[in-house]
mmCIF file of C-alpha atoms and ligand atoms in Angstrom:
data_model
loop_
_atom_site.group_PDB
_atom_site.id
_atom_site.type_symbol
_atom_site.label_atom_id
_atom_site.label_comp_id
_atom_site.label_asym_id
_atom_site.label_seq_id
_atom_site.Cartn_x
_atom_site.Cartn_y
_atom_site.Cartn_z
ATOM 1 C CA UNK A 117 68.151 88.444 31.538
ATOM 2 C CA UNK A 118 71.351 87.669 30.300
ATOM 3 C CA UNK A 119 70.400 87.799 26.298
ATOM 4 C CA UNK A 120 73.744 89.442 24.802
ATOM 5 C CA UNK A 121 75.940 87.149 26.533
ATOM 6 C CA UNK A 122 79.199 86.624 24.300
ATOM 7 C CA UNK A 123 77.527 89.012 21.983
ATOM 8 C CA UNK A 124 79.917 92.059 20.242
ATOM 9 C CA UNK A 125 77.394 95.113 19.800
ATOM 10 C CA UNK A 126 78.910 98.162 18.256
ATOM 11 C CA UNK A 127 76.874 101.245 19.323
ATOM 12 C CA UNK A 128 76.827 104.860 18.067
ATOM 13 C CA UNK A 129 75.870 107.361 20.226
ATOM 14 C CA UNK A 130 77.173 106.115 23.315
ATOM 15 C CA UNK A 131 77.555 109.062 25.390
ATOM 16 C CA UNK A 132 74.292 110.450 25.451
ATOM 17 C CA UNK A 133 70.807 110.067 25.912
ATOM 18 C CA UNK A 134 69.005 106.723 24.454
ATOM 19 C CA UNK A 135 72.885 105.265 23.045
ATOM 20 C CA UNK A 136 74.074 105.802 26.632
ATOM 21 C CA UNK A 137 70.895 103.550 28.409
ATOM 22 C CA UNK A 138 71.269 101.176 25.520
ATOM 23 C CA UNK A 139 75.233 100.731 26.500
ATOM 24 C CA UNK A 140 73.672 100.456 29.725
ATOM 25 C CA UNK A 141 71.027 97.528 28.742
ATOM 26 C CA UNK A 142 72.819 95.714 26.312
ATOM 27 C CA UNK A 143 76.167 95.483 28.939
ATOM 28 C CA UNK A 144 73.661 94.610 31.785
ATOM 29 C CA UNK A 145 72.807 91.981 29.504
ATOM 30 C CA UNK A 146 75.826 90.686 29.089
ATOM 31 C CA UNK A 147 76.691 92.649 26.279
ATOM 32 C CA UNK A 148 80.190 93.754 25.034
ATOM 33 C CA UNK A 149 79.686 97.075 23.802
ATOM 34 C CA UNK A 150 82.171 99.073 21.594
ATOM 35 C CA UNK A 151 80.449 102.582 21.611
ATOM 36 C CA UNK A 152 81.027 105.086 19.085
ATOM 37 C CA UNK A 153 80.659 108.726 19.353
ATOM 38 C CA UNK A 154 82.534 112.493 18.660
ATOM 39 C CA UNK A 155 81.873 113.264 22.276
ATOM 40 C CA UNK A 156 84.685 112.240 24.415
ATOM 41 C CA UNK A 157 83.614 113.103 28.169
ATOM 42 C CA UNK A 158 80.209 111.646 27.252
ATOM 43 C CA UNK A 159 81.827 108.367 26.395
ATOM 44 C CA UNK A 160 84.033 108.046 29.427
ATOM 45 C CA UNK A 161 80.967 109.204 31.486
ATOM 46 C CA UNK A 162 79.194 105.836 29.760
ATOM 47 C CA UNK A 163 82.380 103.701 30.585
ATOM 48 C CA UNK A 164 82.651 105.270 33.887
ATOM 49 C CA UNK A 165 79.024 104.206 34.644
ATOM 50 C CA UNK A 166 79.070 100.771 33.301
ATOM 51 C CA UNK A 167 82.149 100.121 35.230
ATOM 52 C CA UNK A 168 82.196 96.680 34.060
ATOM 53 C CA UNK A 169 85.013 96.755 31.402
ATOM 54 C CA UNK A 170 82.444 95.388 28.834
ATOM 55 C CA UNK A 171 82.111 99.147 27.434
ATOM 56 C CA UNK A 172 85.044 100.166 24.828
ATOM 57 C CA UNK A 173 84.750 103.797 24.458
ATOM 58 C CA UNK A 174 85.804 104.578 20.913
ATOM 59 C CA UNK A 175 85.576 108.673 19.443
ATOM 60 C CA UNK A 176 85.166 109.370 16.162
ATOM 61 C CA UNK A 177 82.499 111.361 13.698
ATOM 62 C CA UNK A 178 79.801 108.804 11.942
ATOM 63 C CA UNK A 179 79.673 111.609 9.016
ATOM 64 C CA UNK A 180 83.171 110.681 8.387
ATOM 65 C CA UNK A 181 83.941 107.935 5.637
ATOM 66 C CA UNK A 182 87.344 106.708 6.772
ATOM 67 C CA UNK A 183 86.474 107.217 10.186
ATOM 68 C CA UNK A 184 83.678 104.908 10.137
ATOM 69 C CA UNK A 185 85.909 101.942 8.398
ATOM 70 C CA UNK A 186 88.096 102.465 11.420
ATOM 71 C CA UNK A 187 85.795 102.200 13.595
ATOM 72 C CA UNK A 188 84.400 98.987 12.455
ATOM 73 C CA UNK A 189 87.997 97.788 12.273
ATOM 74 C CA UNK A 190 88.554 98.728 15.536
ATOM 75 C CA UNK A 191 85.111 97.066 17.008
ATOM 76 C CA UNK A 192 86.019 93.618 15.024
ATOM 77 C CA UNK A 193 89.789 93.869 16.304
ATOM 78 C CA UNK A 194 88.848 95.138 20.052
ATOM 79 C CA UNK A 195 85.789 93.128 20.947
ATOM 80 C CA UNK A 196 86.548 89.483 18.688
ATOM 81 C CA UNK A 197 83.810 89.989 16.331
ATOM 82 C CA UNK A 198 80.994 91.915 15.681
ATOM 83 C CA UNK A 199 76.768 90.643 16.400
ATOM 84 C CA UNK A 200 75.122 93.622 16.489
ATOM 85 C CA UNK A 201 75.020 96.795 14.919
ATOM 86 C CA UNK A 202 72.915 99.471 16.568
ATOM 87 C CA UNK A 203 72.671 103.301 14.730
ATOM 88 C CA UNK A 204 71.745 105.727 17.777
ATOM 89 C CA UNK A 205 73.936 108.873 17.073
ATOM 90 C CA UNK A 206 71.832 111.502 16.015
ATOM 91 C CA UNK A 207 71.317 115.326 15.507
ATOM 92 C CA UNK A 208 68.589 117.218 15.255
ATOM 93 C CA UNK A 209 67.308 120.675 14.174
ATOM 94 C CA UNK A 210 63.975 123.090 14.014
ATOM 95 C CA UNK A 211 64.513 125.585 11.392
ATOM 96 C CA UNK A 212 61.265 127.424 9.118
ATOM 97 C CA UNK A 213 60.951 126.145 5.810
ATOM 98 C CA UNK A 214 61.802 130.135 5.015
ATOM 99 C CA UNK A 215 64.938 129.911 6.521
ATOM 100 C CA UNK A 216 65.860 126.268 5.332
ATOM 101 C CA UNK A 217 69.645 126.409 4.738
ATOM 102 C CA UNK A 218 71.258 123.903 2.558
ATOM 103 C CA UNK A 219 74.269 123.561 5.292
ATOM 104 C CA UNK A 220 71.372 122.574 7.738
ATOM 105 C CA UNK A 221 70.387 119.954 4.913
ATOM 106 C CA UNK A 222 73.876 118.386 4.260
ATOM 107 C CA UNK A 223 74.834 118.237 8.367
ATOM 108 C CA UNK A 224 71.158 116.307 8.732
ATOM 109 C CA UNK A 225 71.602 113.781 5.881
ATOM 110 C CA UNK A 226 75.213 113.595 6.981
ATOM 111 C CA UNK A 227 75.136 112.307 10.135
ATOM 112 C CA UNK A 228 71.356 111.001 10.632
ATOM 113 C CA UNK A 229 71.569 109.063 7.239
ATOM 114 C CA UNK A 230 75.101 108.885 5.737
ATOM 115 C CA UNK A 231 76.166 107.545 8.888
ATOM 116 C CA UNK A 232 73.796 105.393 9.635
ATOM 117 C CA UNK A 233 74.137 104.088 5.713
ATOM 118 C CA UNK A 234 78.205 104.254 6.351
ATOM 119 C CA UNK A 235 77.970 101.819 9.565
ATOM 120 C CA UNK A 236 75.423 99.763 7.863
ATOM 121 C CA UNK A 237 77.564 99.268 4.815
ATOM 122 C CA UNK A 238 80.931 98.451 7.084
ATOM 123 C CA UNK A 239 79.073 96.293 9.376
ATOM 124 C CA UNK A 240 77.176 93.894 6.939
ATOM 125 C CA UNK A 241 80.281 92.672 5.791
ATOM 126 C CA UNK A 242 81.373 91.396 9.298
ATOM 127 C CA UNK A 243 77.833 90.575 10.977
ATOM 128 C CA UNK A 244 77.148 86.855 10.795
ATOM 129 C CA UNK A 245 74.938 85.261 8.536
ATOM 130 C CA UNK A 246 71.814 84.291 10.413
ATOM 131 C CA UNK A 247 72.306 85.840 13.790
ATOM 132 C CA UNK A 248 73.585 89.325 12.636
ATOM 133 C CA UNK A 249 71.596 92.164 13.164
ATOM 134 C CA UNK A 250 71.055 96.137 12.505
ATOM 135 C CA UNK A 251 69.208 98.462 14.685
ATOM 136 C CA UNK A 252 68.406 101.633 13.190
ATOM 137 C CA UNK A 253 67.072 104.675 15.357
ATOM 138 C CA UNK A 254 64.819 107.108 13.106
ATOM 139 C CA UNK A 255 62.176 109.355 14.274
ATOM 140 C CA UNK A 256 57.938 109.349 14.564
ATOM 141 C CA UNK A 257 58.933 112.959 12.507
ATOM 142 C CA UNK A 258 59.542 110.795 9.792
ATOM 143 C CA UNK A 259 56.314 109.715 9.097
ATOM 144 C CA UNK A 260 53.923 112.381 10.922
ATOM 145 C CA UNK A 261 54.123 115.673 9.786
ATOM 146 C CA UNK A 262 56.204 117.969 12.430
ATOM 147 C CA UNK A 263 56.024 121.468 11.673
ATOM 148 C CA UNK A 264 59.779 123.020 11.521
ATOM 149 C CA UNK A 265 61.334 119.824 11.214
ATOM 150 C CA UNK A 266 62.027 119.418 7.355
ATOM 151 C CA UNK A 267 65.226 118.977 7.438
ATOM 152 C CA UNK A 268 65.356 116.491 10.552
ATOM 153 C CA UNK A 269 62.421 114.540 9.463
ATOM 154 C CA UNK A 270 63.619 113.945 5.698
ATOM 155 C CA UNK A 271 66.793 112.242 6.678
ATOM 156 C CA UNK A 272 65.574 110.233 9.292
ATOM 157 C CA UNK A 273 62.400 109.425 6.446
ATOM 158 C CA UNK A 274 65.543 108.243 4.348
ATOM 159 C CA UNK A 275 66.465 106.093 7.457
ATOM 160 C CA UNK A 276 63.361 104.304 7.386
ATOM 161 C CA UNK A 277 63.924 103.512 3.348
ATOM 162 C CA UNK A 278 67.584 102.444 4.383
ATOM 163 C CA UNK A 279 66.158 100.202 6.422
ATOM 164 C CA UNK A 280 63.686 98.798 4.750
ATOM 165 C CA UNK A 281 65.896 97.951 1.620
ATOM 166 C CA UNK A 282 68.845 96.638 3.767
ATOM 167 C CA UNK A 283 66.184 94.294 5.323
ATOM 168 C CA UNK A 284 65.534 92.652 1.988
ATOM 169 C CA UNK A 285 68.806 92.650 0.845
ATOM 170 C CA UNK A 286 70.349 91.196 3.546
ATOM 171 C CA UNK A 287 68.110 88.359 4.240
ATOM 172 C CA UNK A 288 69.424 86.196 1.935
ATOM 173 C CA UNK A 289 72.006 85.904 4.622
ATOM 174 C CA UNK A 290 69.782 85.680 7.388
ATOM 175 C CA UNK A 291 70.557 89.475 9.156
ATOM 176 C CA UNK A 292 67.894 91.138 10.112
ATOM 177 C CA UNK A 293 67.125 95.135 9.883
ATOM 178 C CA UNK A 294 64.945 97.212 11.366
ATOM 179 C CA UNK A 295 64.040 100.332 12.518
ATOM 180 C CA UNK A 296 62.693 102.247 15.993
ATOM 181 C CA UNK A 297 61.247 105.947 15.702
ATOM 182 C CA UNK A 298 60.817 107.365 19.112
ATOM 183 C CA UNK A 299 58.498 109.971 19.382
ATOM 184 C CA UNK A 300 59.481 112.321 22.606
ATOM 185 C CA UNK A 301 61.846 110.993 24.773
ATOM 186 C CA UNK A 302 63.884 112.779 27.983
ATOM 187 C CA UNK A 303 67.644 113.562 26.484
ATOM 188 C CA UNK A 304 69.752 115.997 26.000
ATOM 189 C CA UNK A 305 68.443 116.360 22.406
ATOM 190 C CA UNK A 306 65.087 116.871 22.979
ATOM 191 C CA UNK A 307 66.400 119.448 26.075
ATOM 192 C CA UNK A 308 67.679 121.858 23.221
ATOM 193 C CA UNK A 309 64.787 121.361 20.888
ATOM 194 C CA UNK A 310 63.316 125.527 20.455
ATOM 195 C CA UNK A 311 60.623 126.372 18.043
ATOM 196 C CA UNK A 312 60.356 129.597 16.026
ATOM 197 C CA UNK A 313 59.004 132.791 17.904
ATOM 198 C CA UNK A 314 56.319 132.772 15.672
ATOM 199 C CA UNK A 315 55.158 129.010 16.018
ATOM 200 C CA UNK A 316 51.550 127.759 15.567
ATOM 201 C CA UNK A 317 50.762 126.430 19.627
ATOM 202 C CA UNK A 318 48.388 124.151 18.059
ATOM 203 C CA UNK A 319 51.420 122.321 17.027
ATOM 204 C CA UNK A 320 52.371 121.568 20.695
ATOM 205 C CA UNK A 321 48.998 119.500 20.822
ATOM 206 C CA UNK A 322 49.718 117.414 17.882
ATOM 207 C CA UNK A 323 53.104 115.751 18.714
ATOM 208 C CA UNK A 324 52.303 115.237 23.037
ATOM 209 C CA UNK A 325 52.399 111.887 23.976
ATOM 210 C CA UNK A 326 49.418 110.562 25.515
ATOM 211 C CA UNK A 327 51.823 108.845 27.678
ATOM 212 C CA UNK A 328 53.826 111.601 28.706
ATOM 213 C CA UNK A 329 57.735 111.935 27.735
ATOM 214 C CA UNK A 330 59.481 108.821 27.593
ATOM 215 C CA UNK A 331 62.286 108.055 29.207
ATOM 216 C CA UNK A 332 65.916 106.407 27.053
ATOM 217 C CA UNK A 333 65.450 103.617 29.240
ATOM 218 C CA UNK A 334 61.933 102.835 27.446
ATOM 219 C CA UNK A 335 63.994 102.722 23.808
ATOM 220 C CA UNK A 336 67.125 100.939 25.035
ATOM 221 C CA UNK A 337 64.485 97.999 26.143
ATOM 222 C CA UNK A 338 63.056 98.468 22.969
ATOM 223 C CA UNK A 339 66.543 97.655 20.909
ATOM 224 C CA UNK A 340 67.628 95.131 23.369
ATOM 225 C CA UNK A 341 64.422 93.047 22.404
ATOM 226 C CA UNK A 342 65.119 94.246 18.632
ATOM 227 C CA UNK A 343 68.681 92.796 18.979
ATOM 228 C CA UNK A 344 68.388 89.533 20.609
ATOM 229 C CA UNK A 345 66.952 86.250 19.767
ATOM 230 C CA UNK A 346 63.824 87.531 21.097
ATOM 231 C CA UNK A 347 63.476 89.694 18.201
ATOM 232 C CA UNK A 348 64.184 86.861 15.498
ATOM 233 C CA UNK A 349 61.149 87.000 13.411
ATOM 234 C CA UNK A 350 60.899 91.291 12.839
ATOM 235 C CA UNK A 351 62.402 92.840 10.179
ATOM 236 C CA UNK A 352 61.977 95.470 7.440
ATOM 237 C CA UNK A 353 59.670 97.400 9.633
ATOM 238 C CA UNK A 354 59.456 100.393 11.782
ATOM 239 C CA UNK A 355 58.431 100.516 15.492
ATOM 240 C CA UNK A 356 56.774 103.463 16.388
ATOM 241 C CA UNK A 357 57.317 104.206 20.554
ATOM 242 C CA UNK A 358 56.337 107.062 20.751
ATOM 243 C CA UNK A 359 53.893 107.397 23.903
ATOM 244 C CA UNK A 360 50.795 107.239 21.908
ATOM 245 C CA UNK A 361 51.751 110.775 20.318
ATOM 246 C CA UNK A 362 50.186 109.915 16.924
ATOM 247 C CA UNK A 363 46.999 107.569 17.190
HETATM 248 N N1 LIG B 607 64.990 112.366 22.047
HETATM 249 C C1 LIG B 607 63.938 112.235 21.247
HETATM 250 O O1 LIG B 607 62.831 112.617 21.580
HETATM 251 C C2 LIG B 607 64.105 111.572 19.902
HETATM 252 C C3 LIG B 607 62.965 111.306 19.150
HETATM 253 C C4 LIG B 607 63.085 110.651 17.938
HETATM 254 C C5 LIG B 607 64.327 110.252 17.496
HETATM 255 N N2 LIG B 607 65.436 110.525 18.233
HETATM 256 C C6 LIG B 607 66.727 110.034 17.735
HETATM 257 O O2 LIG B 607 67.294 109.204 18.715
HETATM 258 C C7 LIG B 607 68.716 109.199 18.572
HETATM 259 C C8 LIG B 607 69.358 109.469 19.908
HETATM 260 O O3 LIG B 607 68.981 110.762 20.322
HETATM 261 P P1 LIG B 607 69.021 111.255 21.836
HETATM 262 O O4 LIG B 607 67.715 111.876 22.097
HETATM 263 O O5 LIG B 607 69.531 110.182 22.722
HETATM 264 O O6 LIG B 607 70.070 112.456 21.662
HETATM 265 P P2 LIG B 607 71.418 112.844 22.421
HETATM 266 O O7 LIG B 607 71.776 114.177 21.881
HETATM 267 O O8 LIG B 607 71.258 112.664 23.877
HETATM 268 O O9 LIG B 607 72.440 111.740 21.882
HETATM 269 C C9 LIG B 607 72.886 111.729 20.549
HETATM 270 C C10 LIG B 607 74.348 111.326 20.538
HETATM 271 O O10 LIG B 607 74.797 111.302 19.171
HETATM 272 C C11 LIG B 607 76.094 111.857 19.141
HETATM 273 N N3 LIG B 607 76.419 112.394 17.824
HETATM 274 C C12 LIG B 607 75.787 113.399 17.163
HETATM 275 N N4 LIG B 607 76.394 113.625 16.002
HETATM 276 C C13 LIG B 607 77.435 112.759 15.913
HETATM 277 C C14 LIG B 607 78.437 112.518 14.948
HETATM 278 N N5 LIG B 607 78.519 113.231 13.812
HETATM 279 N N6 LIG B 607 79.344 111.531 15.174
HETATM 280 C C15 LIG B 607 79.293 110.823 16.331
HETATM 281 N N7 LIG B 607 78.374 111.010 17.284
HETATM 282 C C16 LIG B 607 77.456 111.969 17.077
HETATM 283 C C17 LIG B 607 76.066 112.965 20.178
HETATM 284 O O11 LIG B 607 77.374 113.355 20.581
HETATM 285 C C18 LIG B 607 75.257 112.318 21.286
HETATM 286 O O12 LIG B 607 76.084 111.627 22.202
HETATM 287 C C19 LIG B 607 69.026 110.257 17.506
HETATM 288 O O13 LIG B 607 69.236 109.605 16.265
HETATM 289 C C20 LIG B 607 67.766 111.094 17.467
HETATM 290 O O14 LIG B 607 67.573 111.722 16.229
HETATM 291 C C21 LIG B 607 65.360 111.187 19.413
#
């Protein structure tokens, strides 16, 4: 399929996990991708597997304001224009309500949802009318109850509310928004993910998949239908891929 061709898709998240398949996808696609993240090697390990010189690695922190209008500026500038905006870059943590810090709170809601609100805001006013599209990546935690994950799952809850009021706000001018909460999937994220010593097991049981972990292939598929004309008539609204963890 060859769905992205001539298309300008700035990613966040690039160097890891779901953003790095999605670089992947979208480039495989046809895709020129300027991908965003704070983690240099990961980015030139994207580039380096891509190969293709439609990847433009690009570092810099989505929590940070001026760093974001750079890097917007720098998409527009680098890749001719900008189609396709796709929020990826993530961070999560699994901390007792008890022990609930209000650092842990402001990291959380600074990069899951100030930066997702930052690129949204920068990249609205560049996307075209009609064709332009957001992607944002929140979290099943959002909406179904995961024990430990307060923190996590109220800024990626705020995600969803972005999303949903972007949606309607920007489709006066034809750009769609939308949002895709992955339930577990195989990264590097999920990797470091520990629970409290004195976790309730039954927990474990809730949140399983029935379908087994997925894989960042299975969501990069997911925002490469989200993102091209294939998508055209969703917006406002949440995809939950999440395995089956929550029926
Ligand atoms: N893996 C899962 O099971 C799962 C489930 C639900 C939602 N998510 C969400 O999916 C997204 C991707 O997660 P992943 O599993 O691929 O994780 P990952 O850790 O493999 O990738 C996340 C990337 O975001 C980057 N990043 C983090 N903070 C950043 C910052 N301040 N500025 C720039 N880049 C930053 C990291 O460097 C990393 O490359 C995240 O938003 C995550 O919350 C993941």
């Amino acid at each position: 399929m060859n769905r992205f061709e001539g298309k300008a898709v700035l990613l966040t998240g690039a160097a890891s996990g779901m953003g790095r398949a999605t670089a992947r996808r979208l480039t495989a696609e046809g895709a020129a991708v300027f991908g965003v993240d704070r983690d240099e090697a990961g980015l030139e390990q994207t580039a380096g597997e891509i190969g293709s010189g439609r990847f433009v690695p690009h570092v810099a922190d989505v929590s940070d304001e001026q760093a974001v209008i750079a890097a917007v500026a720098a998409a527009r500038e680098q890749l001719g224009g900008l189609d396709v905006l796709a929020n990826v870059a993530g961070i999560q943590r699994t901390t007792p309500l008890a022990t609930l810090t209000v650092a842990e709170l402001q990291e959380l809601f600074a990069v899951n949802t100030i930066g997702t609100a930052l690129f949204c805001r920068e990249a609205a006013l560049h996307l075209p009318d009609h064709t332009g599209v957001i992607v944002n990546i929140a979290s099943s935690a959002a909406t179904h109850g995961h024990p430990y994950m307060a923190a996590y799952a109220a800024s990626k809850g705020a995600v969803l509310a972005l999303t949903q009021t972007l949606a309607a706000e920007l489709a006066p001018r034809g750009i769609r928004v939308l949002a895709i909460s992955p339930g577990g999937v195989r990264t590097p994220l999920t990797a470091k993910v520990t629970f409290p010593e004195d976790a309730d097991r039954s927990y474990y049981g809730r949140v399983l998949p029935l379908l087994g972990f997925g894989e960042p292939e299975d969501v990069a598929a997911a925002i490469a239908f989200a993102a091209s004309a294939d998508g055209r008539y969703w917006t406002g609204s949440e995809l939950r891929l999440d395995g089956g963890s929550h029926i």
